[in-house]
Amino acid sequence: MTAPTTTEQANEEIAELRERINAADDELIRIWRERAELSRQVGAARMAAGGTRLVLSREQAIVDKFRRELGTDGAQLAMLVLRAGRGPL
């Protein structure tokens, strides 16, 4: 059996966990921006080669992957990620 946690110990643990959350948020923001820029570059290259701005089958594959890995909310997240890279449809 573990010793009871004091309020001070709990507050320290919460502060440490929040620091980790903040670091994870910073990383998510960095990755989000990087992915959006890469997506914009792909779209520009595709259009320069005479192609379309987006490929719906590719977008559907991404939505499916996010849904499979993260559930229903994953599909919504995928739509936001896609929009960040290509803008609204």
GROMACS .gro file of N, CA, C and O in nm:
model
  356
    1MET      N    1   0.084  -0.118   0.000
    1MET     CA    2   0.000   0.000   0.000
    1MET      C    3   0.089   0.124   0.000
    1MET      O    4   0.186   0.131   0.073
    2THR      N    5   0.052   0.223  -0.082
    2THR     CA    6   0.132   0.344  -0.090
    2THR      C    7   0.088   0.445   0.015
    2THR      O    8  -0.026   0.444   0.060
    3ALA      N    9   0.182   0.530   0.051
    3ALA     CA   10   0.150   0.633   0.150
    3ALA      C   11   0.056   0.736   0.088
    3ALA      O   12   0.061   0.761  -0.032
    4PRO      N   13  -0.030   0.793   0.169
    4PRO     CA   14  -0.120   0.895   0.116
    4PRO      C   15  -0.042   1.012   0.059
    4PRO      O   16   0.063   1.049   0.108
    5THR      N   17  -0.094   1.071  -0.048
    5THR     CA   18  -0.030   1.183  -0.113
    5THR      C   19  -0.075   1.312  -0.047
    5THR      O   20  -0.193   1.333  -0.024
    6THR      N   21   0.020   1.397  -0.017
    6THR     CA   22  -0.014   1.526   0.041
    6THR      C   23  -0.058   1.620  -0.070
    6THR      O   24  -0.030   1.597  -0.188
    7THR      N   25  -0.122   1.726  -0.031
    7THR     CA   26  -0.165   1.827  -0.129
    7THR      C   27  -0.044   1.883  -0.201
    7THR      O   28  -0.047   1.903  -0.323
    8GLU      N   29   0.064   1.905  -0.129
    8GLU     CA   30   0.186   1.959  -0.189
    8GLU      C   31   0.243   1.862  -0.292
    8GLU      O   32   0.281   1.903  -0.403
    9GLN      N   33   0.246   1.733  -0.261
    9GLN     CA   34   0.295   1.633  -0.356
    9GLN      C   35   0.205   1.627  -0.479
    9GLN      O   36   0.253   1.617  -0.591
   10ALA      N   37   0.075   1.633  -0.456
   10ALA     CA   38  -0.019   1.630  -0.569
   10ALA      C   39   0.001   1.752  -0.657
   10ALA      O   40   0.001   1.740  -0.780
   11ASN      N   41   0.019   1.869  -0.597
   11ASN     CA   42   0.040   1.990  -0.675
   11ASN      C   43   0.169   1.984  -0.756
   11ASN      O   44   0.174   2.031  -0.870
   12GLU      N   45   0.274   1.925  -0.697
   12GLU     CA   46   0.401   1.909  -0.769
   12GLU      C   47   0.383   1.815  -0.887
   12GLU      O   48   0.434   1.841  -0.996
   13GLU      N   49   0.312   1.705  -0.864
   13GLU     CA   50   0.288   1.609  -0.972
   13GLU      C   51   0.207   1.674  -1.084
   13GLU      O   52   0.237   1.657  -1.202
   14ILE      N   53   0.105   1.749  -1.048
   14ILE     CA   54   0.021   1.818  -1.147
   14ILE      C   55   0.106   1.917  -1.227
   14ILE      O   56   0.095   1.924  -1.350
   15ALA      N   57   0.191   1.992  -1.158
   15ALA     CA   58   0.277   2.090  -1.226
   15ALA      C   59   0.370   2.020  -1.326
   15ALA      O   60   0.389   2.067  -1.439
   16GLU      N   61   0.428   1.907  -1.286
   16GLU     CA   62   0.515   1.832  -1.376
   16GLU      C   63   0.438   1.779  -1.496
   16GLU      O   64   0.487   1.784  -1.610
   17LEU      N   65   0.320   1.726  -1.471
   17LEU     CA   66   0.238   1.675  -1.581
   17LEU      C   67   0.198   1.787  -1.677
   17LEU      O   68   0.199   1.770  -1.799
   18ARG      N   69   0.167   1.904  -1.623
   18ARG     CA   70   0.131   2.017  -1.709
   18ARG      C   71   0.249   2.064  -1.792
   18ARG      O   72   0.232   2.105  -1.907
   19GLU      N   73   0.369   2.057  -1.736
   19GLU     CA   74   0.489   2.090  -1.814
   19GLU      C   75   0.503   1.995  -1.933
   19GLU      O   76   0.536   2.037  -2.043
   20ARG      N   77   0.479   1.867  -1.909
   20ARG     CA   78   0.485   1.768  -2.018
   20ARG      C   79   0.376   1.794  -2.122
   20ARG      O   80   0.399   1.779  -2.242
   21ILE      N   81   0.256   1.831  -2.075
   21ILE     CA   82   0.148   1.864  -2.167
   21ILE      C   83   0.187   1.984  -2.252
   21ILE      O   84   0.168   1.985  -2.375
   22ASN      N   85   0.244   2.087  -2.189
   22ASN     CA   86   0.286   2.205  -2.262
   22ASN      C   87   0.392   2.171  -2.367
   22ASN      O   88   0.388   2.222  -2.479
   23ALA      N   89   0.486   2.083  -2.332
   23ALA     CA   90   0.589   2.041  -2.427
   23ALA      C   91   0.525   1.963  -2.543
   23ALA      O   92   0.564   1.982  -2.659
   24ALA      N   93   0.429   1.878  -2.511
   24ALA     CA   94   0.359   1.803  -2.617
   24ALA      C   95   0.282   1.898  -2.707
   24ALA      O   96   0.283   1.882  -2.831
   25ASP      N   97   0.216   1.998  -2.650
   25ASP     CA   98   0.144   2.097  -2.730
   25ASP      C   99   0.239   2.171  -2.823
   25ASP      O  100   0.208   2.193  -2.940
   26ASP      N  101   0.355   2.211  -2.770
   26ASP     CA  102   0.454   2.281  -2.853
   26ASP      C  103   0.497   2.194  -2.971
   26ASP      O  104   0.512   2.242  -3.083
   27GLU      N  105   0.518   2.066  -2.944
   27GLU     CA  106   0.558   1.974  -3.051
   27GLU      C  107   0.447   1.955  -3.153
   27GLU      O  108   0.471   1.950  -3.274
   28LEU      N  109   0.323   1.943  -3.106
   28LEU     CA  110   0.209   1.930  -3.198
   28LEU      C  111   0.199   2.053  -3.289
   28LEU      O  112   0.176   2.040  -3.410
   29ILE      N  113   0.217   2.171  -3.232
   29ILE     CA  114   0.211   2.294  -3.311
   29ILE      C  115   0.323   2.296  -3.414
   29ILE      O  116   0.301   2.331  -3.531
   30ARG      N  117   0.443   2.257  -3.374
   30ARG     CA  118   0.556   2.253  -3.468
   30ARG      C  119   0.528   2.156  -3.582
   30ARG      O  120   0.546   2.190  -3.700
   31ILE      N  121   0.481   2.037  -3.549
   31ILE     CA  122   0.452   1.936  -3.650
   31ILE      C  123   0.338   1.982  -3.740
   31ILE      O  124   0.341   1.962  -3.862
   32TRP      N  125   0.235   2.043  -3.681
   32TRP     CA  126   0.121   2.094  -3.758
   32TRP      C  127   0.170   2.192  -3.865
   32TRP      O  128   0.133   2.181  -3.982
   33ARG      N  129   0.254   2.286  -3.825
   33ARG     CA  130   0.304   2.387  -3.919
   33ARG      C  131   0.392   2.323  -4.026
   33ARG      O  132   0.384   2.360  -4.143
   34GLU      N  133   0.476   2.229  -3.986
   34GLU     CA  134   0.562   2.161  -4.083
   34GLU      C  135   0.478   2.084  -4.185
   34GLU      O  136   0.502   2.091  -4.305
   35ARG      N  137   0.378   2.012  -4.137
   35ARG     CA  138   0.294   1.934  -4.227
   35ARG      C  139   0.216   2.023  -4.323
   35ARG      O  140   0.204   1.994  -4.442
   36ALA      N  141   0.164   2.135  -4.272
   36ALA     CA  142   0.090   2.228  -4.357
   36ALA      C  143   0.181   2.283  -4.468
   36ALA      O  144   0.139   2.292  -4.583
   37GLU      N  145   0.303   2.317  -4.434
   37GLU     CA  146   0.396   2.370  -4.534
   37GLU      C  147   0.430   2.263  -4.638
   37GLU      O  148   0.434   2.291  -4.758
   38LEU      N  149   0.454   2.141  -4.593
   38LEU     CA  150   0.483   2.032  -4.688
   38LEU      C  151   0.365   2.009  -4.781
   38LEU      O  152   0.383   1.990  -4.902
   39SER      N  153   0.245   2.014  -4.726
   39SER     CA  154   0.126   1.995  -4.808
   39SER      C  155   0.112   2.106  -4.912
   39SER      O  156   0.078   2.080  -5.028
   40ARG      N  157   0.139   2.229  -4.871
   40ARG     CA  158   0.134   2.341  -4.966
   40ARG      C  159   0.235   2.321  -5.079
   40ARG      O  160   0.207   2.349  -5.195
   41GLN      N  161   0.354   2.272  -5.044
   41GLN     CA  162   0.457   2.248  -5.144
   41GLN      C  163   0.415   2.139  -5.242
   41GLN      O  164   0.438   2.151  -5.364
   42VAL      N  165   0.354   2.033  -5.192
   42VAL     CA  166   0.305   1.925  -5.279
   42VAL      C  167   0.201   1.981  -5.375
   42VAL      O  168   0.205   1.955  -5.496
   43GLY      N  169   0.105   2.058  -5.322
   43GLY     CA  170   0.002   2.116  -5.407
   43GLY      C  171   0.059   2.206  -5.515
   43GLY      O  172   0.018   2.202  -5.630
   44ALA      N  173   0.157   2.289  -5.477
   44ALA     CA  174   0.219   2.379  -5.574
   44ALA      C  175   0.292   2.300  -5.682
   44ALA      O  176   0.283   2.332  -5.801
   45ALA      N  177   0.364   2.197  -5.642
   45ALA     CA  178   0.436   2.114  -5.739
   45ALA      C  179   0.339   2.042  -5.832
   45ALA      O  180   0.363   2.032  -5.954
   46ARG      N  181   0.231   1.992  -5.777
   46ARG     CA  182   0.131   1.921  -5.857
   46ARG      C  183   0.069   2.016  -5.960
   46ARG      O  184   0.055   1.982  -6.076
   47MET      N  185   0.033   2.136  -5.917
   47MET     CA  186  -0.028   2.232  -6.007
   47MET      C  187   0.072   2.280  -6.114
   47MET      O  188   0.035   2.298  -6.230
   48ALA      N  189   0.198   2.297  -6.074
   48ALA     CA  190   0.301   2.339  -6.170
   48ALA      C  191   0.321   2.235  -6.279
   48ALA      O  192   0.357   2.267  -6.392
   49ALA      N  193   0.293   2.110  -6.244
   49ALA     CA  194   0.306   2.000  -6.341
   49ALA      C  195   0.177   1.978  -6.419
   49ALA      O  196   0.164   1.881  -6.492
   50GLY      N  197   0.079   2.068  -6.400
   50GLY     CA  198  -0.047   2.056  -6.474
   50GLY      C  199  -0.153   1.975  -6.404
   50GLY      O  200  -0.259   1.948  -6.461
   51GLY      N  201  -0.129   1.937  -6.281
   51GLY     CA  202  -0.225   1.857  -6.206
   51GLY      C  203  -0.325   1.944  -6.130
   51GLY      O  204  -0.324   2.066  -6.142
   52THR      N  205  -0.405   1.878  -6.052
   52THR     CA  206  -0.506   1.947  -5.971
   52THR      C  207  -0.445   1.992  -5.839
   52THR      O  208  -0.340   1.942  -5.798
   53ARG      N  209  -0.514   2.084  -5.773
   53ARG     CA  210  -0.467   2.136  -5.645
   53ARG      C  211  -0.469   2.028  -5.538
   53ARG      O  212  -0.385   2.025  -5.450
   54LEU      N  213  -0.566   1.938  -5.545
   54LEU     CA  214  -0.574   1.831  -5.447
   54LEU      C  215  -0.619   1.702  -5.514
   54LEU      O  216  -0.672   1.702  -5.623
   55VAL      N  217  -0.591   1.594  -5.443
   55VAL     CA  218  -0.628   1.461  -5.490
   55VAL      C  219  -0.720   1.401  -5.384
   55VAL      O  220  -0.677   1.369  -5.273
   56LEU      N  221  -0.847   1.389  -5.420
   56LEU     CA  222  -0.947   1.344  -5.323
   56LEU      C  223  -0.919   1.205  -5.269
   56LEU      O  224  -0.942   1.179  -5.151
   57SER      N  225  -0.867   1.116  -5.352
   57SER     CA  226  -0.838   0.980  -5.304
   57SER      C  227  -0.728   0.983  -5.197
   57SER      O  228  -0.732   0.908  -5.100
   58ARG      N  229  -0.632   1.072  -5.213
   58ARG     CA  230  -0.526   1.087  -5.113
   58ARG      C  231  -0.585   1.142  -4.982
   58ARG      O  232  -0.554   1.093  -4.873
   59GLU      N  233  -0.670   1.243  -4.993
   59GLU     CA  234  -0.732   1.300  -4.874
   59GLU      C  235  -0.818   1.196  -4.802
   59GLU      O  236  -0.816   1.187  -4.680
   60GLN      N  237  -0.892   1.116  -4.879
   60GLN     CA  238  -0.976   1.012  -4.817
   60GLN      C  239  -0.890   0.909  -4.745
   60GLN      O  240  -0.926   0.863  -4.636
   61ALA      N  241  -0.777   0.875  -4.803
   61ALA     CA  242  -0.687   0.779  -4.737
   61ALA      C  243  -0.636   0.834  -4.604
   61ALA      O  244  -0.625   0.760  -4.505
   62ILE      N  245  -0.609   0.964  -4.600
   62ILE     CA  246  -0.563   1.026  -4.475
   62ILE      C  247  -0.674   1.026  -4.371
   62ILE      O  248  -0.652   0.991  -4.255
   63VAL      N  249  -0.795   1.063  -4.412
   63VAL     CA  250  -0.910   1.062  -4.319
   63VAL      C  251  -0.932   0.921  -4.266
   63VAL      O  252  -0.951   0.901  -4.145
   64ASP      N  253  -0.926   0.823  -4.354
   64ASP     CA  254  -0.945   0.683  -4.312
   64ASP      C  255  -0.839   0.640  -4.211
   64ASP      O  256  -0.870   0.572  -4.112
   65LYS      N  257  -0.715   0.679  -4.235
   65LYS     CA  258  -0.607   0.643  -4.144
   65LYS      C  259  -0.630   0.704  -4.006
   65LYS      O  260  -0.618   0.636  -3.903
   66PHE      N  261  -0.663   0.833  -4.002
   66PHE     CA  262  -0.686   0.899  -3.874
   66PHE      C  263  -0.806   0.836  -3.802
   66PHE      O  264  -0.802   0.817  -3.680
   67ARG      N  265  -0.911   0.804  -3.876
   67ARG     CA  266  -1.029   0.741  -3.815
   67ARG      C  267  -0.992   0.604  -3.758
   67ARG      O  268  -1.031   0.570  -3.646
   68ARG      N  269  -0.917   0.528  -3.833
   68ARG     CA  270  -0.876   0.394  -3.790
   68ARG      C  271  -0.790   0.401  -3.663
   68ARG      O  272  -0.807   0.323  -3.571
   69GLU      N  273  -0.700   0.497  -3.658
   69GLU     CA  274  -0.607   0.507  -3.545
   69GLU      C  275  -0.666   0.579  -3.424
   69GLU      O  276  -0.629   0.549  -3.310
   70LEU      N  277  -0.758   0.676  -3.448
   70LEU     CA  278  -0.805   0.762  -3.339
   70LEU      C  279  -0.956   0.761  -3.318
   70LEU      O  280  -1.006   0.832  -3.232
   71GLY      N  281  -1.028   0.685  -3.399
   71GLY     CA  282  -1.172   0.681  -3.385
   71GLY      C  283  -1.240   0.797  -3.457
   71GLY      O  284  -1.179   0.866  -3.540
   72THR      N  285  -1.366   0.818  -3.425
   72THR     CA  286  -1.447   0.920  -3.492
   72THR      C  287  -1.383   1.058  -3.484
   72THR      O  288  -1.381   1.132  -3.582
   73ASP      N  289  -1.330   1.094  -3.368
   73ASP     CA  290  -1.265   1.224  -3.355
   73ASP      C  291  -1.143   1.235  -3.446
   73ASP      O  292  -1.106   1.344  -3.489
   74GLY      N  293  -1.081   1.122  -3.475
   74GLY     CA  294  -0.965   1.122  -3.564
   74GLY      C  295  -1.001   1.171  -3.703
   74GLY      O  296  -0.922   1.242  -3.767
   75ALA      N  297  -1.119   1.136  -3.752
   75ALA     CA  298  -1.162   1.181  -3.884
   75ALA      C  299  -1.178   1.333  -3.884
   75ALA      O  300  -1.139   1.400  -3.980
   76GLN      N  301  -1.232   1.388  -3.776
   76GLN     CA  302  -1.246   1.533  -3.767
   76GLN      C  303  -1.109   1.600  -3.759
   76GLN      O  304  -1.087   1.704  -3.822
   77LEU      N  305  -1.018   1.540  -3.685
   77LEU     CA  306  -0.883   1.593  -3.677
   77LEU      C  307  -0.817   1.591  -3.815
   77LEU      O  308  -0.751   1.687  -3.854
   78ALA      N  309  -0.835   1.482  -3.888
   78ALA     CA  310  -0.777   1.472  -4.022
   78ALA      C  311  -0.828   1.584  -4.112
   78ALA      O  312  -0.750   1.642  -4.188
   79MET      N  313  -0.955   1.614  -4.104
   79MET     CA  314  -1.012   1.721  -4.187
   79MET      C  315  -0.947   1.856  -4.152
   79MET      O  316  -0.919   1.937  -4.242
   80LEU      N  317  -0.922   1.880  -4.025
   80LEU     CA  318  -0.854   2.004  -3.985
   80LEU      C  319  -0.709   2.006  -4.034
   80LEU      O  320  -0.661   2.110  -4.081
   81VAL      N  321  -0.641   1.894  -4.024
   81VAL     CA  322  -0.503   1.885  -4.070
   81VAL      C  323  -0.498   1.910  -4.221
   81VAL      O  324  -0.413   1.986  -4.269
   82LEU      N  325  -0.589   1.848  -4.295
   82LEU     CA  326  -0.592   1.867  -4.439
   82LEU      C  327  -0.620   2.012  -4.475
   82LEU      O  328  -0.556   2.070  -4.563
   83ARG      N  329  -0.714   2.071  -4.407
   83ARG     CA  330  -0.750   2.211  -4.434
   83ARG      C  331  -0.632   2.305  -4.407
   83ARG      O  332  -0.611   2.403  -4.478
   84ALA      N  333  -0.554   2.274  -4.304
   84ALA     CA  334  -0.438   2.358  -4.271
   84ALA      C  335  -0.338   2.362  -4.386
   84ALA      O  336  -0.272   2.463  -4.407
   85GLY      N  337  -0.331   2.254  -4.462
   85GLY     CA  338  -0.234   2.248  -4.571
   85GLY      C  339  -0.287   2.298  -4.704
   85GLY      O  340  -0.209   2.347  -4.787
   86ARG      N  341  -0.416   2.291  -4.727
   86ARG     CA  342  -0.470   2.327  -4.858
   86ARG      C  343  -0.568   2.441  -4.853
   86ARG      O  344  -0.611   2.493  -4.953
   87GLY      N  345  -0.612   2.477  -4.734
   87GLY     CA  346  -0.714   2.580  -4.720
   87GLY      C  347  -0.851   2.516  -4.733
   87GLY      O  348  -0.864   2.397  -4.760
   88PRO      N  349  -0.957   2.595  -4.714
   88PRO     CA  350  -1.093   2.541  -4.725
   88PRO      C  351  -1.125   2.503  -4.868
   88PRO      O  352  -1.069   2.560  -4.962
   89LEU      N  353  -1.213   2.406  -4.883
   89LEU     CA  354  -1.255   2.366  -5.018
   89LEU      C  355  -1.352   2.465  -5.075
   89LEU      O  356  -1.420   2.536  -5.011
   0.00000   0.00000   0.00000
